[in-house]
XYZ file of C-alpha atoms in Angstrom:
753
model
C 26.139 15.884 -23.711
C 23.127 14.421 -21.925
C 23.036 10.646 -21.166
C 20.080 8.538 -20.138
C 19.804 6.121 -17.260
C 19.985 2.757 -17.917
C 18.162 -0.093 -16.050
C 19.933 -3.424 -16.633
C 17.568 -6.361 -16.965
C 19.289 -8.313 -13.967
C 18.753 -5.263 -11.957
C 14.802 -5.033 -12.938
C 14.609 -8.925 -12.152
C 16.342 -8.786 -9.069
C 13.983 -6.063 -7.885
C 10.861 -7.909 -9.064
C 11.821 -10.770 -7.014
C 11.647 -8.769 -4.029
C 15.163 -7.446 -2.897
C 17.680 -6.259 -5.541
C 20.657 -5.425 -3.184
C 22.904 -2.292 -2.324
C 23.453 -1.595 -6.018
C 20.059 -1.605 -7.092
C 19.027 0.651 -4.230
C 21.913 3.261 -5.097
C 20.555 3.158 -8.563
C 17.315 4.040 -7.497
C 18.362 6.591 -5.281
C 20.238 8.407 -7.816
C 17.224 8.083 -10.053
C 15.147 9.749 -7.481
C 17.631 12.357 -6.804
C 17.528 13.311 -10.400
C 13.937 13.542 -10.333
C 13.924 15.925 -7.542
C 16.242 18.096 -9.451
C 14.134 18.074 -12.396
C 11.069 19.026 -9.878
C 13.262 22.096 -8.909
C 13.632 23.080 -12.136
C 10.048 22.802 -12.760
C 9.571 25.109 -9.732
C 11.913 27.448 -10.665
C 10.121 27.909 -14.188
C 6.688 28.017 -12.651
C 4.543 30.413 -10.990
C 6.452 29.711 -7.747
C 9.591 30.204 -9.308
C 10.309 33.951 -7.595
C 9.567 32.403 -4.172
C 11.812 29.551 -4.752
C 15.071 31.620 -6.312
C 16.533 32.737 -3.633
C 16.837 29.310 -1.583
C 17.670 27.526 -5.066
C 20.520 30.134 -5.363
C 21.897 29.102 -1.933
C 21.574 25.344 -2.860
C 23.467 26.029 -5.951
C 26.223 27.473 -4.109
C 26.502 24.812 -1.585
C 26.549 22.298 -4.324
C 29.750 24.053 -5.795
C 31.780 23.889 -2.735
C 30.165 20.665 -0.912
C 28.405 18.489 -3.357
C 27.794 16.082 -0.337
C 26.007 18.492 1.757
C 23.725 19.385 -1.323
C 22.864 15.899 -1.924
C 21.929 14.854 1.486
C 19.199 17.713 1.542
C 17.876 16.750 -2.026
C 18.216 13.082 -1.169
C 16.220 13.785 2.315
C 12.923 13.154 3.835
C 11.637 16.675 3.054
C 12.761 17.646 -0.206
C 10.612 15.468 -2.686
C 7.465 16.229 -0.680
C 8.033 19.783 -0.932
C 8.703 20.053 -4.532
C 5.380 17.615 -5.437
C 3.340 19.916 -2.985
C 4.642 23.183 -4.970
C 4.282 22.236 -8.318
C 0.485 20.341 -7.621
C -1.314 22.475 -5.288
C 0.464 25.542 -4.073
C -2.211 27.370 -2.197
C -1.206 30.732 -3.038
C 1.834 31.046 -5.646
C 2.126 34.858 -4.929
C 0.932 35.431 -1.641
C 2.654 34.976 1.539
C 1.379 31.115 1.687
C 3.357 30.235 -1.134
C 4.747 26.962 -0.860
C 7.996 27.665 -2.877
C 9.265 29.752 0.283
C 9.675 26.527 2.455
C 12.720 25.338 0.195
C 14.453 28.230 2.135
C 14.493 25.794 5.343
C 16.004 23.019 3.384
C 18.620 25.490 2.072
C 19.604 26.636 5.691
C 20.112 22.503 6.379
C 22.617 22.547 3.394
C 24.528 25.673 4.552
C 24.798 24.325 8.030
C 26.170 20.961 6.829
C 28.492 23.009 4.491
C 29.696 25.366 6.944
C 28.624 27.895 4.370
C 27.484 31.583 5.337
C 23.939 32.530 4.590
C 21.270 34.696 5.196
C 17.756 33.575 3.940
C 14.161 34.217 5.009
C 12.295 31.386 6.092
C 8.474 31.137 6.553
C 6.869 31.213 10.226
C 3.587 29.152 10.627
C 1.700 29.124 14.121
C 4.745 30.618 15.782
C 6.987 27.735 14.646
C 10.138 28.034 12.421
C 10.778 24.351 11.309
C 14.134 23.685 9.903
C 13.883 20.141 8.461
C 16.857 18.085 9.897
C 17.775 20.611 12.487
C 14.942 21.043 14.290
C 11.877 23.711 15.395
C 12.197 27.077 16.703
C 8.912 27.667 18.858
C 7.433 30.529 20.463
C 7.807 33.359 17.674
C 4.456 34.735 17.886
C 2.575 36.100 15.086
C 5.456 36.894 12.913
C 5.097 35.745 9.444
C 8.714 35.165 8.532
C 12.246 35.356 10.189
C 15.427 35.779 8.728
C 18.100 33.160 9.430
C 21.708 33.879 9.508
C 24.269 30.808 9.433
C 27.713 32.234 10.511
C 30.881 29.681 9.920
C 34.541 30.357 10.764
C 36.832 31.324 8.288
C 38.352 28.327 5.831
C 35.561 25.886 6.994
C 33.311 26.174 4.220
C 33.298 23.076 2.291
C 35.669 21.297 4.222
C 35.092 17.662 4.392
C 34.151 16.242 8.006
C 33.089 20.239 9.027
C 31.062 19.520 12.025
C 27.744 21.232 11.987
C 28.489 22.546 15.508
C 31.041 25.073 13.948
C 28.379 27.175 12.482
C 26.427 29.887 14.479
C 22.594 29.756 13.453
C 20.931 33.077 14.337
C 16.897 33.653 13.935
C 16.139 37.309 13.694
C 12.301 38.455 13.974
C 10.894 41.852 14.754
C 10.288 40.819 18.311
C 14.154 39.914 18.747
C 17.083 37.531 18.135
C 17.255 33.559 18.792
C 20.695 32.030 18.691
C 20.405 28.244 17.999
C 22.676 25.753 20.253
C 26.052 25.182 18.855
C 25.138 21.630 18.804
C 21.918 21.535 17.144
C 21.172 18.042 18.060
C 20.911 19.639 21.945
C 17.449 21.163 23.060
C 17.497 24.666 24.150
C 15.121 27.283 25.155
C 12.241 27.297 22.387
C 14.250 24.987 20.256
C 13.267 21.314 19.890
C 16.080 19.598 17.864
C 15.959 16.908 15.040
C 17.308 13.724 17.133
C 19.827 11.532 15.285
C 19.403 7.840 15.706
C 22.524 5.741 15.114
C 22.963 1.552 15.099
C 26.123 -0.104 14.103
C 26.440 -3.910 14.018
C 28.698 -6.183 12.222
C 30.221 -3.533 9.963
C 26.994 -1.777 8.975
C 25.826 1.345 10.139
C 22.197 2.947 9.883
C 22.279 6.626 10.903
C 18.584 8.187 10.579
C 17.274 11.405 11.774
C 14.184 11.352 13.852
C 12.471 13.911 11.603
C 10.259 16.117 13.390
C 10.382 19.360 11.843
C 9.480 18.632 8.139
C 6.343 20.897 7.214
C 5.096 18.288 4.518
C 5.100 15.210 7.064
C 2.762 14.753 9.549
C 5.073 13.876 12.448
C 4.111 13.689 16.045
C 6.001 16.701 17.748
C 5.923 15.115 21.382
C 6.390 11.419 21.020
C 5.383 9.289 24.012
C 8.801 7.688 23.512
C 11.705 10.081 23.426
C 15.020 9.789 21.361
C 16.578 7.563 24.020
C 13.878 5.039 23.760
C 13.766 5.052 20.005
C 17.737 4.910 19.826
C 17.568 1.790 21.764
C 14.959 0.352 19.916
C 16.465 1.143 16.652
C 19.862 -0.681 17.823
C 18.207 -4.039 18.672
C 16.005 -3.994 15.523
C 19.139 -3.275 13.334
C 21.183 -6.178 15.198
C 18.153 -8.564 14.284
C 18.092 -7.526 10.825
C 21.652 -7.673 10.069
C 22.061 -11.047 11.881
C 18.974 -12.799 9.910
C 18.546 -10.612 7.127
C 22.126 -9.416 5.725
C 21.482 -8.545 2.070
C 18.296 -6.582 3.065
C 20.118 -4.715 5.880
C 22.614 -3.724 3.076
C 19.652 -2.347 1.129
C 18.291 -0.306 4.273
C 21.718 1.190 5.138
C 22.189 2.247 1.596
C 18.697 3.978 1.088
C 17.047 4.649 4.447
C 17.067 8.251 5.206
C 14.780 9.250 8.228
C 11.996 8.042 10.623
C 9.142 10.321 11.196
C 7.269 9.471 14.381
C 3.233 9.204 14.149
C 0.635 9.361 16.866
C -0.578 5.756 17.791
C -3.695 4.373 16.729
C -6.101 2.718 19.066
C -4.157 -0.507 18.568
C -1.102 -1.805 16.516
C 1.008 0.109 14.788
C 0.494 3.044 11.972
C 3.121 2.984 9.475
C 3.325 4.669 6.140
C 5.784 5.611 3.241
C 5.328 8.990 1.383
C 6.169 8.435 -2.510
C 7.972 11.477 -2.686
C 10.193 10.834 0.358
C 12.544 7.839 -0.771
C 13.538 5.918 1.792
C 11.664 7.866 4.896
C 9.725 5.500 7.306
C 6.686 7.094 9.012
C 5.773 4.897 11.954
C 4.127 5.135 15.416
C 6.015 3.704 18.320
C 6.441 0.068 17.387
C 6.880 -0.939 21.147
C 9.183 -3.863 20.363
C 12.329 -4.422 17.950
C 10.885 -6.908 16.291
C 8.112 -4.713 14.893
C 10.231 -1.925 14.013
C 12.588 -4.332 11.934
C 9.344 -5.801 10.022
C 8.088 -1.884 9.544
C 11.524 -0.902 8.267
C 11.535 -3.652 5.776
C 7.860 -3.479 4.790
C 8.052 0.396 4.304
C 11.130 0.367 2.761
C 9.784 -2.094 -0.245
C 7.456 0.698 -1.151
C 10.074 3.286 -1.436
C 11.862 1.005 -3.766
C 9.028 0.286 -6.055
C 7.990 4.329 -6.311
C 11.225 4.824 -7.452
C 11.196 1.845 -9.683
C 7.941 3.003 -11.334
C 9.632 6.508 -11.926
C 11.790 4.640 -14.351
C 9.540 1.851 -16.075
C 5.410 1.414 -16.937
C 4.223 -1.473 -14.994
C 0.419 -0.998 -15.739
C -1.973 0.727 -18.022
C -4.976 3.125 -17.231
C -8.036 1.121 -17.524
C -9.327 -2.021 -15.927
C -11.134 -1.752 -12.315
C -10.509 1.505 -10.345
C -11.055 -0.158 -7.120
C -9.848 -3.398 -6.193
C -9.899 -5.754 -3.522
C -6.493 -5.882 -1.216
C -7.041 -8.468 1.768
C -4.499 -6.504 3.904
C -6.485 -3.601 3.836
C -10.376 -2.371 4.968
C -10.972 -0.224 1.798
C -10.765 -0.655 -1.582
C -7.568 0.127 -3.370
C -6.262 1.283 -6.892
C -4.245 -0.611 -9.229
C -1.146 1.194 -8.251
C -2.117 0.714 -4.422
C -2.561 -3.026 -5.048
C 0.799 -3.632 -6.599
C 2.391 -1.666 -3.836
C 0.761 -3.939 -1.290
C 1.723 -7.014 -3.162
C 5.572 -5.964 -3.312
C 5.730 -4.658 0.313
C 4.526 -7.868 1.584
C 7.280 -9.463 0.170
C 9.544 -8.129 3.050
C 6.830 -9.306 5.613
C 7.265 -12.799 3.724
C 11.066 -12.909 4.228
C 10.700 -11.630 7.844
C 8.330 -14.468 8.951
C 9.788 -17.128 6.895
C 13.076 -16.565 8.960
C 11.052 -16.138 12.439
C 8.861 -19.161 11.741
C 12.189 -21.351 11.361
C 14.154 -19.937 14.276
C 11.458 -19.740 16.980
C 10.024 -22.290 19.401
C 6.763 -22.998 21.002
C 4.114 -20.543 21.178
C 6.414 -18.053 19.279
C 7.189 -20.236 16.669
C 3.001 -20.989 16.134
C 2.706 -17.154 16.079
C 5.352 -17.006 13.260
C 3.857 -19.675 11.327
C 0.383 -18.043 11.365
C 1.643 -14.821 10.292
C 3.736 -16.506 7.538
C 0.548 -18.415 6.229
C -1.545 -15.113 6.408
C 1.103 -12.939 4.533
C 1.519 -15.763 2.086
C -2.181 -15.822 1.235
C -2.435 -12.047 1.303
C 0.115 -11.772 -1.557
C -1.376 -14.813 -3.435
C -4.971 -13.228 -3.274
C -3.236 -9.948 -4.249
C -1.669 -11.709 -7.303
C -4.843 -13.162 -8.346
C -6.594 -9.823 -8.178
C -4.088 -8.163 -10.139
C -4.036 -10.828 -12.869
C -7.685 -10.572 -13.230
C -8.156 -6.790 -13.260
C -5.129 -4.881 -13.690
C -4.186 -3.953 -17.316
C -0.287 -5.074 -16.921
C 2.269 -3.725 -19.406
C 4.764 -6.365 -20.661
C 7.179 -5.266 -17.975
C 4.388 -5.419 -15.582
C 3.712 -9.172 -16.572
C 7.528 -9.820 -16.089
C 7.664 -7.976 -12.772
C 4.601 -10.085 -11.390
C 6.092 -13.342 -12.744
C 9.357 -12.732 -10.736
C 7.555 -11.658 -7.925
C 5.156 -14.609 -8.011
C 8.458 -16.945 -8.416
C 9.719 -15.819 -5.257
C 6.265 -16.667 -3.398
C 6.395 -20.112 -4.839
C 9.963 -20.939 -4.001
C 9.454 -19.493 -0.366
C 6.388 -22.036 -0.095
C 8.146 -25.354 -1.006
C 8.050 -27.467 2.241
C 4.529 -26.676 3.159
C 2.330 -23.885 4.316
C 3.713 -23.800 7.651
C 7.293 -24.499 9.167
C 7.631 -28.393 9.226
C 4.592 -28.959 6.692
C 2.487 -32.183 7.405
C -0.885 -32.083 8.979
C -0.048 -28.931 11.233
C 0.435 -27.175 8.125
C -2.404 -28.374 6.239
C -4.589 -27.303 9.431
C -3.002 -23.875 9.546
C -3.882 -23.483 5.664
C -7.431 -24.212 6.201
C -7.795 -21.770 9.074
C -6.351 -19.147 6.892
C -8.316 -19.777 4.138
C -11.410 -19.630 6.566
C -10.335 -16.181 7.715
C -9.488 -15.046 3.984
C -13.030 -16.078 2.744
C -14.786 -14.493 5.664
C -12.737 -11.147 5.348
C -13.624 -10.969 1.584
C -17.045 -11.787 2.230
C -17.505 -8.771 4.906
C -15.678 -6.313 2.452
C -17.544 -6.905 -0.292
C -20.851 -6.362 2.028
C -19.134 -3.284 2.890
C -18.134 -1.819 -0.383
C -19.928 -3.382 -3.388
C -23.350 -2.376 -4.497
C -25.409 -4.920 -6.186
C -27.400 -3.028 -9.090
C -31.078 -3.197 -8.207
C -32.503 -3.738 -12.065
C -29.872 -6.727 -12.269
C -30.760 -8.052 -8.965
C -34.515 -7.855 -9.877
C -33.854 -9.509 -13.159
C -31.993 -12.624 -11.375
C -34.877 -12.744 -9.019
C -37.466 -13.157 -12.020
C -35.345 -15.910 -13.509
C -35.098 -17.684 -10.284
C -38.845 -17.572 -9.844
C -39.373 -18.712 -13.484
C -36.835 -21.590 -13.077
C -34.213 -20.291 -15.442
C -30.783 -20.279 -15.626
C -29.156 -17.205 -14.140
C -26.438 -16.433 -16.653
C -23.464 -14.060 -16.484
C -23.545 -12.217 -13.142
C -24.148 -8.676 -13.464
C -20.896 -6.274 -13.332
C -19.587 -5.221 -10.233
C -20.030 -1.789 -8.635
C -17.458 -1.017 -5.546
C -18.125 2.087 -3.998
C -14.976 4.589 -3.435
C -13.804 5.060 -0.091
C -14.397 8.438 1.773
C -13.349 9.851 5.056
C -11.372 7.724 7.471
C -11.614 4.085 6.988
C -11.810 1.553 9.954
C -11.349 -1.978 9.842
C -13.943 -4.881 9.647
C -14.698 -4.601 13.372
C -14.360 -6.408 16.820
C -16.747 -9.010 15.811
C -15.026 -10.146 13.020
C -11.705 -9.692 14.709
C -13.124 -12.360 17.429
C -14.316 -14.993 14.913
C -10.963 -14.769 12.984
C -8.854 -15.108 16.183
C -11.182 -18.263 17.033
C -10.389 -19.887 13.634
C -6.653 -20.433 14.751
C -7.426 -22.938 17.133
C -10.527 -24.302 15.271
C -10.688 -27.719 13.581
C -13.179 -26.910 10.857
C -15.478 -24.028 10.281
C -18.986 -23.960 11.227
C -21.096 -26.654 9.245
C -22.340 -24.771 6.143
C -26.024 -25.801 6.607
C -26.012 -24.299 10.211
C -24.095 -21.190 9.060
C -26.775 -20.711 6.293
C -29.982 -20.954 8.566
C -27.891 -18.418 10.705
C -27.815 -16.112 7.723
C -31.711 -16.600 7.135
C -32.354 -15.479 10.640
C -30.432 -12.395 10.317
C -29.516 -11.680 6.554
C -28.350 -8.111 7.811
C -25.457 -9.560 9.996
C -22.252 -9.254 8.129
C -20.501 -11.915 10.462
C -23.081 -14.396 9.745
C -22.063 -14.156 5.751
C -18.436 -14.444 6.863
C -19.094 -17.581 8.411
C -21.010 -18.970 5.416
C -18.356 -17.945 2.820
C -15.776 -19.648 5.000
C -17.873 -22.902 5.555
C -18.843 -23.263 2.163
C -15.270 -22.786 0.818
C -14.152 -25.437 3.231
C -16.747 -27.744 2.612
C -16.281 -27.200 -1.162
C -19.872 -26.186 -1.599
C -21.174 -25.195 -5.107
C -21.212 -21.809 -5.435
C -18.512 -21.269 -2.827
C -16.457 -18.938 -4.673
C -19.809 -16.866 -5.562
C -20.375 -16.316 -2.119
C -17.042 -14.941 -1.166
C -16.485 -12.686 -4.196
C -20.162 -11.550 -4.920
C -21.529 -11.743 -1.550
C -23.520 -8.709 -1.862
C -25.318 -10.260 -4.752
C -25.992 -13.524 -2.976
C -27.393 -11.258 0.063
C -29.407 -8.964 -1.935
C -31.286 -12.085 -3.607
C -31.943 -13.741 -0.617
C -33.629 -10.322 0.921
C -35.553 -9.554 -2.502
C -36.781 -13.481 -2.864
C -37.983 -13.444 0.817
C -39.725 -10.127 0.867
C -41.574 -10.882 -2.628
C -43.095 -14.258 -1.629
C -46.645 -14.758 -2.556
C -49.448 -14.346 0.052
C -50.032 -17.893 2.049
C -53.769 -18.848 1.897
C -55.216 -19.970 5.434
C -54.126 -23.522 5.940
C -51.417 -23.661 3.700
C -47.910 -24.075 4.336
C -45.813 -20.944 4.108
C -42.888 -20.694 1.639
C -39.281 -21.156 2.969
C -36.540 -18.605 2.673
C -33.820 -18.669 -0.091
C -30.975 -20.830 0.162
C -27.817 -18.550 -0.544
C -25.517 -21.587 -1.613
C -27.989 -22.748 -4.304
C -28.411 -19.239 -5.473
C -24.599 -18.568 -5.738
C -24.121 -21.761 -7.931
C -27.193 -20.907 -10.162
C -25.672 -18.584 -13.174
C -25.450 -21.558 -15.932
C -28.160 -23.800 -14.418
C -30.815 -24.731 -16.687
C -34.674 -24.195 -16.017
C -36.564 -26.605 -14.069
C -40.406 -26.693 -13.222
C -42.028 -26.629 -9.594
C -41.109 -29.029 -7.093
C -43.749 -30.068 -5.118
C -41.180 -30.660 -2.208
C -40.236 -27.122 -2.406
C -36.595 -27.428 -3.340
C -36.483 -25.897 -6.968
C -37.805 -22.293 -8.078
C -41.660 -22.287 -9.245
C -42.212 -21.801 -12.937
C -43.937 -18.542 -11.548
C -44.961 -16.761 -8.582
C -48.773 -16.856 -8.698
C -50.750 -17.589 -5.479
C -51.236 -21.248 -5.356
C -55.068 -22.393 -4.778
C -56.302 -22.922 -1.334
C -55.274 -25.925 0.521
C -52.143 -26.740 -1.675
C -48.558 -26.120 -0.521
C -46.691 -23.369 -2.432
C -43.104 -24.393 -4.166
C -40.429 -23.318 -1.486
C -37.554 -21.034 -3.246
C -34.155 -22.406 -2.127
C -32.390 -21.201 0.718
C -28.835 -19.279 0.905
C -26.936 -22.723 0.130
C -29.343 -23.225 -2.881
C -28.958 -19.653 -4.199
C -25.136 -19.592 -4.153
C -25.067 -22.978 -6.227
C -27.621 -21.536 -8.430
C -25.706 -18.162 -9.427
C -22.463 -20.413 -9.757
C -24.396 -22.376 -12.717
C -23.908 -25.562 -10.564
C -26.845 -28.145 -10.476
C -27.134 -29.347 -6.911
C -29.112 -32.008 -5.313
C -32.016 -31.903 -2.830
C -31.244 -30.330 0.610
C -33.439 -29.295 3.334
C -35.283 -26.955 1.346
C -34.943 -28.565 -2.109
C -32.718 -28.659 -5.107
C -31.509 -26.025 -7.616
C -32.566 -26.018 -11.132
C -32.130 -28.973 -13.076
C -30.555 -29.595 -16.529
C -32.119 -28.328 -19.446
C -29.895 -27.856 -22.512
C -31.950 -25.425 -24.539
C -32.046 -23.003 -21.631
C -28.370 -23.227 -20.391
C -26.527 -20.180 -20.770
C -22.812 -19.231 -19.954
C -21.668 -19.044 -16.689
C -19.828 -16.074 -14.919
C -16.737 -15.450 -16.785
C -13.296 -16.770 -15.680
C -10.425 -14.510 -14.308
C -8.123 -13.388 -16.961
C -4.772 -15.267 -16.206
C -3.563 -18.247 -14.031
C -3.002 -17.925 -10.544
C 0.604 -16.403 -10.684
C 1.923 -17.437 -7.327
C 0.592 -21.335 -7.777
C 1.510 -21.998 -11.418
C 3.614 -20.724 -14.252
C 2.071 -18.628 -16.875
C 1.723 -14.999 -17.784
C 0.377 -12.675 -15.151
C -2.270 -10.400 -16.457
C -2.067 -8.760 -19.778
C -0.373 -5.777 -21.515
C 1.600 -4.651 -24.265
C 5.131 -3.781 -24.332
C 5.534 0.227 -23.564
C 7.145 2.360 -25.837
C 11.092 2.784 -25.512
C 12.036 6.014 -24.335
C 11.061 8.336 -21.964
C 7.122 8.983 -21.147
C 6.972 12.823 -19.996
C 4.326 13.474 -17.681
C 3.327 16.392 -15.161
C 6.107 17.228 -12.717
C 3.939 16.166 -9.659
C 3.081 12.892 -10.730
C 4.347 9.987 -12.469
C 5.909 9.682 -16.062
C 8.379 12.075 -15.596
C 11.597 11.786 -17.247
C 14.604 11.089 -14.966
C 17.819 12.894 -15.318
C 21.003 11.591 -13.697
C 22.947 13.770 -11.401
C 25.873 15.466 -12.759
C 28.821 13.194 -13.240
C 27.181 10.015 -12.517
C 27.812 6.873 -14.466
C 25.197 5.679 -16.890
C 26.447 2.229 -17.768
C 24.927 -1.039 -16.167
C 25.468 0.072 -12.757
C 24.794 -2.096 -9.709
C 22.652 -0.919 -8.489
C 9.664 4.164 -6.879
C 1.749 5.957 -3.288
C 0.083 8.931 -4.869
C 1.518 12.435 -5.727
C 1.942 15.238 -3.058
C 3.153 15.659 0.465
C 1.151 13.017 1.935
C 2.078 9.858 3.210
C 0.845 6.819 1.067
C -0.918 4.789 3.386
C 0.908 1.725 4.369
C -0.441 -1.655 3.174
C 0.687 -3.724 6.127
C 1.749 -4.701 8.613
C -0.868 -3.588 11.082
C -3.021 -0.211 10.254
C -2.760 2.396 7.719
C -1.360 5.875 9.006
C -3.217 9.208 9.066
C -3.252 11.182 6.067
C -0.857 14.036 5.591
C -1.951 17.931 5.388
C -4.728 18.091 2.972
C -4.674 14.658 1.498
C -6.050 11.221 2.181
C -4.051 8.184 2.185
C -3.326 6.284 -0.997
C -0.840 3.564 -1.889
C 0.936 4.081 -5.112
C 0.159 6.412 -7.761
C -0.099 5.890 -11.611
C 3.177 4.541 -12.384
C 5.045 6.297 -15.160
C 8.051 6.842 -17.045
C 8.624 4.258 -19.853
C 11.094 2.058 -21.408
C 12.150 -1.769 -20.406
C 14.980 -2.979 -18.588
C 18.302 -2.416 -20.555
C 16.829 0.301 -22.512
C 17.097 4.159 -22.055
C 14.789 5.565 -19.732
C 14.665 9.243 -18.766
C 17.747 11.740 -19.267
C 20.933 12.576 -17.361
C 22.848 15.947 -16.935
C 26.115 15.942 -18.663
C 29.333 16.064 -16.972
C 30.481 19.198 -18.800
C 27.059 21.008 -18.044
C 26.557 23.280 -15.391
C 25.375 22.188 -12.028
C 21.757 20.479 -11.818
C 20.952 23.216 -9.592
C 21.910 25.869 -12.455
C 19.017 27.821 -14.097
C 18.968 25.663 -17.121
C 16.150 23.340 -18.278
C 17.378 19.557 -18.573
C 16.127 18.124 -21.756
C 17.027 15.139 -23.641
């Protein structure tokens, strides 16, 4: 009999709220293990089956005598990434480079942990034999493979508590024999071990390999900080987490299974999570315990959501493919946006506690980071509600998430609230507005024909009407941040009382329309002064800029002795869309009825400056400023303004988040390397309401925070979150499970249900 997994309503809601607790993590872990077993079944049945079969047989034999040893490998950092790569893009199914052969290295680890004698052939690449969880044999030359022999004392096989040191591991090649140290955690000649980090505090233990031998994970082989330094840092970070975030520490103890050290970026910390390596954190050297603690919280949120989306569908295809995420320098897919929102709930909890427990400058820094993180999440929720086609479960998920954000915001933006909190909120809002304006100038492109149409309407004194559709370009290659100029400006906002005056910022834009930083300051100033068109300046910056440039370039020639026309005003432009037509303003305030050359001796009408353009595009009638007013009211010519976003702001008020229809009950089958795969339970696992997930492939899904994205894995670029698959609502059957009476999950029978 094959039974399904059941995701109870309360577990779903607890996960949606950001935490979930240890029971929820254990449920997700079992579901991910079942998914990995299905991927193995697919690999055996596919074109790589002959290459996979010997190692799969060894794993099945280990599972019969030592199920815990087999599970530890299937749950480990390397198994899921191996399976996904083998199924998706194995470079040579039948040749010597077949990715399926790499399962043999994992089978060696299982045999050593079970003290089971074994002989298996493992690929050698670039003179290195990588044994995930154990270490790397170096200096093997040009040999393509090695025979690994595991020898164990009689009677030790499968005995609980048997030490890996009881085994003798020999590596045989055409050039000779290598014997690994009895204790594989100790370095030896030509042997680089995988160190195991251990932290204990108040009865909670965290034991993590510092994984450098997994071929699918881009580990730093020679870290700037050695295992002893990582051990000391993890110990301090673990004490911080257990003392201040005990429930989340219980989650980490149940679900984390490894740290992969990454090369350090130029500044900050790079961290990431692979969608297929549940509980594995990829991170560069964090330098201090606080940063490591934050990284573990943040990245484990990614793992939980990746495992959860194996079981439920949160959104449907369609909608905008590239979205704005304020914590990232590049456009994100819908799944990446949801991943980032969810991961930042860990950051929110962390900085909430730090802002309340620190004093002096440290408290001010924590309060700033808390306010920035909350603003990021709120903006991400708005983007998801407007542009992601959420299912009914997705809507429910974001509603619970938004409630967590609202509950954490009670009492003010900063610790203590009051005027200091209001000033902090203004500073954060300025940086947010400037950052989004710079992002749009970098990634969004205004359509030439649509922009020319708007320019003609402006010159004719007509309302703009609905804004043209957005076009956000896809990111290619390495993506850097907005640059040091913006960073310096953003840093100054923390101590600034107010933004630069909007009028002054508009003049600076007119003097240098190609300078992105000027548009950031203008967007921030317009938002703070609540100028008409401030939203357009922030969310359609590229359109206002292109209009300014186009209108300035198309001014009529000025006859001798006449006053030259002034430049367009971005703010009036931005507030323009629903503004009705106006006639020429002799003082140069509004758009002229046409752009014909004026007779000699007369002053031509001056088009509005950037402030006027912004107000015009927003459909707001504005009064005369330095360069004049925007269009005046005319009921016959009025047209509908830019459409409003779908859905209310989920972090600031009640109501539905986004839209979507409930998914069909039951499993939604999908390709083995992506989402939508039916998820079987392990053999013998309970199926009742048990207390209790970034793109397919071996690459790490690039992190949505805390500082910088990690580099892509071999052959892939960073993505945050794949299209969620699976199906079914909490409390409904999702996926399939293996029967207690069925053969081992590793046996060569297809799982069906």
